[in-house]
mmCIF file of C-alpha atoms and ligand atoms in Angstrom:
data_model
loop_
_atom_site.group_PDB
_atom_site.id
_atom_site.type_symbol
_atom_site.label_atom_id
_atom_site.label_comp_id
_atom_site.label_asym_id
_atom_site.label_seq_id
_atom_site.Cartn_x
_atom_site.Cartn_y
_atom_site.Cartn_z
ATOM 1 C CA MET A 30 30.475 -3.734 22.036
ATOM 2 C CA ILE A 31 31.287 -2.658 18.501
ATOM 3 C CA SER A 32 34.532 -0.694 18.072
ATOM 4 C CA GLU A 33 34.504 2.990 17.185
ATOM 5 C CA LYS A 34 36.346 2.233 13.943
ATOM 6 C CA LEU A 35 33.822 -0.360 12.819
ATOM 7 C CA SER A 36 30.877 1.720 13.951
ATOM 8 C CA GLY A 37 32.305 4.669 11.953
ATOM 9 C CA ALA A 38 32.730 2.468 8.891
ATOM 10 C CA LEU A 39 29.113 1.292 9.199
ATOM 11 C CA SER A 40 27.854 4.880 9.567
ATOM 12 C CA ASP A 41 29.804 5.768 6.415
ATOM 13 C CA GLN A 42 28.228 2.786 4.670
ATOM 14 C CA ALA A 43 24.735 3.897 5.720
ATOM 15 C CA ASN A 44 25.550 7.280 4.185
ATOM 16 C CA ALA A 45 26.733 5.541 0.979
ATOM 17 C CA GLU A 46 23.470 3.581 0.841
ATOM 18 C CA PHE A 47 21.388 6.746 1.191
ATOM 19 C CA TYR A 48 23.539 8.347 -1.497
ATOM 20 C CA SER A 49 22.720 5.325 -3.684
ATOM 21 C CA ALA A 50 19.014 5.921 -3.018
ATOM 22 C CA TYR A 51 19.395 9.562 -4.004
ATOM 23 C CA LEU A 52 21.356 8.596 -7.137
ATOM 24 C CA TYR A 53 18.704 6.081 -8.252
ATOM 25 C CA LEU A 54 15.985 8.636 -7.561
ATOM 26 C CA ALA A 55 17.765 11.214 -9.759
ATOM 27 C CA MET A 56 18.135 8.604 -12.509
ATOM 28 C CA SER A 57 14.476 7.686 -12.126
ATOM 29 C CA ALA A 58 13.463 11.335 -12.512
ATOM 30 C CA TYR A 59 15.575 11.610 -15.665
ATOM 31 C CA ALA A 60 13.990 8.462 -17.165
ATOM 32 C CA ASP A 61 10.511 9.621 -16.202
ATOM 33 C CA ASN A 62 11.019 12.964 -17.937
ATOM 34 C CA ALA A 63 12.363 11.146 -20.994
ATOM 35 C CA GLU A 64 9.078 9.145 -21.072
ATOM 36 C CA PHE A 65 10.685 5.830 -20.134
ATOM 37 C CA LYS A 66 8.163 5.248 -17.367
ATOM 38 C CA GLY A 67 9.000 1.549 -16.898
ATOM 39 C CA ILE A 68 12.724 2.226 -16.490
ATOM 40 C CA ALA A 69 11.811 5.068 -14.128
ATOM 41 C CA ASN A 70 9.795 2.549 -12.087
ATOM 42 C CA TRP A 71 12.711 0.078 -11.926
ATOM 43 C CA LEU A 72 15.027 2.840 -10.740
ATOM 44 C CA TYR A 73 12.485 4.116 -8.214
ATOM 45 C CA VAL A 74 12.086 0.622 -6.727
ATOM 46 C CA GLN A 75 15.888 0.395 -6.521
ATOM 47 C CA ALA A 76 15.945 3.722 -4.653
ATOM 48 C CA LEU A 77 13.500 2.236 -2.121
ATOM 49 C CA GLU A 78 15.732 -0.822 -1.692
ATOM 50 C CA GLU A 79 18.735 1.391 -1.049
ATOM 51 C CA GLN A 80 16.836 3.182 1.713
ATOM 52 C CA VAL A 81 16.233 -0.209 3.330
ATOM 53 C CA HIS A 82 19.962 -1.024 3.027
ATOM 54 C CA GLY A 83 20.817 2.238 4.811
ATOM 55 C CA THR A 84 18.141 1.928 7.492
ATOM 56 C CA HIS A 85 19.108 -1.656 8.276
ATOM 57 C CA ILE A 86 22.674 -0.519 9.058
ATOM 58 C CA ILE A 87 21.429 2.238 11.373
ATOM 59 C CA LYS A 88 19.296 -0.343 13.211
ATOM 60 C CA HIS A 89 22.267 -2.698 13.542
ATOM 61 C CA LEU A 90 24.352 0.094 15.092
ATOM 62 C CA LEU A 91 21.585 0.859 17.588
ATOM 63 C CA GLU A 92 21.227 -2.816 18.492
ATOM 64 C CA ARG A 93 24.963 -2.902 19.195
ATOM 65 C CA GLY A 94 24.757 0.123 21.485
ATOM 66 C CA ALA A 95 26.519 2.488 19.053
ATOM 67 C CA SER A 96 25.477 5.970 17.939
ATOM 68 C CA PRO A 97 25.100 6.261 14.173
ATOM 69 C CA VAL A 98 26.608 9.377 12.613
ATOM 70 C CA PHE A 99 24.327 11.172 10.157
ATOM 71 C CA ALA A 100 26.488 13.010 7.635
ATOM 72 C CA ASP A 101 25.595 15.083 4.574
ATOM 73 C CA ILE A 102 24.487 13.169 1.505
ATOM 74 C CA LYS A 103 26.145 14.513 -1.618
ATOM 75 C CA ALA A 104 24.060 15.555 -4.610
ATOM 76 C CA PRO A 105 23.839 12.930 -7.367
ATOM 77 C CA GLN A 106 24.304 13.494 -11.105
ATOM 78 C CA ALA A 107 20.868 14.548 -12.348
ATOM 79 C CA SER A 108 21.298 14.726 -16.088
ATOM 80 C CA TYR A 109 22.274 11.898 -18.459
ATOM 81 C CA GLY A 110 22.890 11.549 -22.177
ATOM 82 C CA ASN A 111 20.754 8.445 -22.592
ATOM 83 C CA ILE A 112 19.509 5.252 -20.916
ATOM 84 C CA ALA A 113 22.717 3.348 -21.771
ATOM 85 C CA GLU A 114 24.767 5.874 -19.810
ATOM 86 C CA ILE A 115 22.514 5.375 -16.773
ATOM 87 C CA PHE A 116 22.989 1.606 -16.670
ATOM 88 C CA ASP A 117 26.730 1.797 -17.335
ATOM 89 C CA LYS A 118 27.004 4.212 -14.414
ATOM 90 C CA ILE A 119 24.944 1.878 -12.229
ATOM 91 C CA VAL A 120 27.251 -1.051 -12.969
ATOM 92 C CA ALA A 121 30.305 1.046 -12.036
ATOM 93 C CA HIS A 122 28.554 2.375 -8.935
ATOM 94 C CA GLU A 123 27.538 -1.051 -7.655
ATOM 95 C CA LYS A 124 31.077 -2.381 -8.159
ATOM 96 C CA HIS A 125 32.285 0.528 -6.046
ATOM 97 C CA VAL A 126 29.708 -0.285 -3.337
ATOM 98 C CA THR A 127 30.794 -3.941 -3.359
ATOM 99 C CA GLY A 128 34.335 -2.740 -2.638
ATOM 100 C CA LEU A 129 33.085 -0.703 0.349
ATOM 101 C CA ILE A 130 31.136 -3.666 1.743
ATOM 102 C CA ASN A 131 34.124 -5.987 1.347
ATOM 103 C CA LYS A 132 36.300 -3.553 3.317
ATOM 104 C CA ILE A 133 33.806 -3.641 6.189
ATOM 105 C CA ALA A 134 33.805 -7.448 6.090
ATOM 106 C CA ASP A 135 37.636 -7.384 6.216
ATOM 107 C CA LEU A 136 37.602 -5.004 9.171
ATOM 108 C CA ALA A 137 35.004 -7.067 11.060
ATOM 109 C CA LEU A 138 37.166 -10.175 10.597
ATOM 110 C CA GLU A 139 40.295 -8.308 11.645
ATOM 111 C CA GLU A 140 38.567 -7.149 14.826
ATOM 112 C CA LYS A 141 37.000 -10.578 15.399
ATOM 113 C CA ASP A 142 33.591 -8.884 15.542
ATOM 114 C CA HIS A 143 31.572 -11.898 14.493
ATOM 115 C CA ALA A 144 28.221 -10.165 14.965
ATOM 116 C CA THR A 145 29.149 -7.453 12.454
ATOM 117 C CA TYR A 146 30.749 -9.982 10.136
ATOM 118 C CA ASN A 147 27.565 -12.038 10.157
ATOM 119 C CA PHE A 148 25.494 -8.891 9.615
ATOM 120 C CA ILE A 149 27.575 -7.638 6.679
ATOM 121 C CA LEU A 150 27.456 -10.996 4.911
ATOM 122 C CA SER A 151 23.842 -10.275 3.903
ATOM 123 C CA TYR A 152 25.197 -7.183 2.094
ATOM 124 C CA VAL A 153 27.898 -9.256 0.428
ATOM 125 C CA SER A 154 25.145 -11.503 -0.990
ATOM 126 C CA GLU A 155 22.960 -8.531 -1.861
ATOM 127 C CA GLN A 156 25.806 -7.004 -3.894
ATOM 128 C CA ILE A 157 26.104 -10.145 -6.020
ATOM 129 C CA GLU A 158 22.470 -9.648 -6.998
ATOM 130 C CA GLU A 159 22.806 -5.866 -7.464
ATOM 131 C CA GLU A 160 25.786 -6.222 -9.798
ATOM 132 C CA ALA A 161 24.167 -9.082 -11.721
ATOM 133 C CA SER A 162 20.824 -7.373 -12.355
ATOM 134 C CA ALA A 163 22.395 -4.019 -13.322
ATOM 135 C CA GLY A 164 24.945 -5.797 -15.542
ATOM 136 C CA GLU A 165 22.212 -7.773 -17.293
ATOM 137 C CA ILE A 166 20.142 -4.675 -18.054
ATOM 138 C CA ALA A 167 23.236 -2.703 -19.173
ATOM 139 C CA ALA A 168 24.142 -5.503 -21.590
ATOM 140 C CA ARG A 169 20.602 -5.593 -22.990
ATOM 141 C CA VAL A 170 20.536 -1.822 -23.442
ATOM 142 C CA ARG A 171 23.845 -2.004 -25.309
ATOM 143 C CA LEU A 172 22.523 -4.772 -27.566
ATOM 144 C CA ILE A 173 19.380 -2.882 -28.540
ATOM 145 C CA LYS A 174 21.223 0.438 -28.894
ATOM 146 C CA ASP A 175 19.694 1.732 -32.127
ATOM 147 C CA ARG A 176 16.320 0.009 -31.926
ATOM 148 C CA PRO A 177 13.814 2.224 -30.117
ATOM 149 C CA ASP A 178 11.050 -0.419 -30.431
ATOM 150 C CA GLN A 179 13.227 -2.837 -28.414
ATOM 151 C CA LEU A 180 14.034 -0.168 -25.854
ATOM 152 C CA TYR A 181 10.333 0.453 -25.343
ATOM 153 C CA HIS A 182 9.815 -3.285 -24.922
ATOM 154 C CA LEU A 183 12.523 -3.354 -22.230
ATOM 155 C CA ASP A 184 10.847 -0.320 -20.688
ATOM 156 C CA SER A 185 7.584 -2.203 -20.285
ATOM 157 C CA VAL A 186 9.381 -5.257 -18.824
ATOM 158 C CA LEU A 187 11.153 -3.090 -16.229
ATOM 159 C CA GLY A 188 7.861 -1.382 -15.449
ATOM 160 C CA ALA A 189 6.669 -4.602 -13.808
ATOM 161 C CA ARG A 190 9.250 -4.487 -11.008
ATOM 162 C CA GLN A 191 7.706 -4.229 -7.564
ATOM 163 C CA PHE A 192 9.312 -3.344 -4.283
ATOM 164 C CA LYS A 193 10.181 -6.204 -1.992
ATOM 165 C CA ASP A 194 12.231 -5.941 1.171
ATOM 166 C CA PRO A 195 15.759 -7.059 0.186
ATOM 167 C CA PHE A 196 16.201 -8.682 3.608
ATOM 168 C CA GLY A 197 12.780 -10.312 3.555
ATOM 169 C CA GLY A 198 11.405 -8.234 6.471
HETATM 170 FE FE1 OFO B 10 22.884 -0.881 -1.464
HETATM 171 O O1 OFO B 10 23.385 -1.740 -2.937
HETATM 172 FE FE2 OFO B 10 23.194 -0.695 -4.422
HETATM 173 O O2 OFO B 10 24.228 0.688 -3.958
#
């Protein structure tokens, strides 16, 4: 049986994942309205992935006989100065999420809950990818700063992203 402390931490993490989904959706709406439809697509696909991250945690809690807690999801920032600001914020946000995941891994180890430790490791790996892809796009956006033609090229590249289940389900 999973401890109340660990189950609470996982419920909080599910909430953080759904907040991430909401944040990416708000960013996607901003990009869409600014006519960066490809970037809007990339962000929308990311929002879908975040929903899977959150749902997967809820399912894990149920499998372990725990009751997930469904708390309020705070409103995300909806307005941005430009595309560079969006990707810089994403990099900072994903680093923050990595910190949250690592704390859960620490707690699972401390409690010798190997099932939760094993479960959370997939999120540890996922965060490596999340930070890397956001960091790569942020760096490219910074490089092409004053060249709208290049930004539109990046927009069409990011428009090709398609949703795929991050856990391969
Ligand atoms: Fe769920 O990884 Fe991003 O936030």
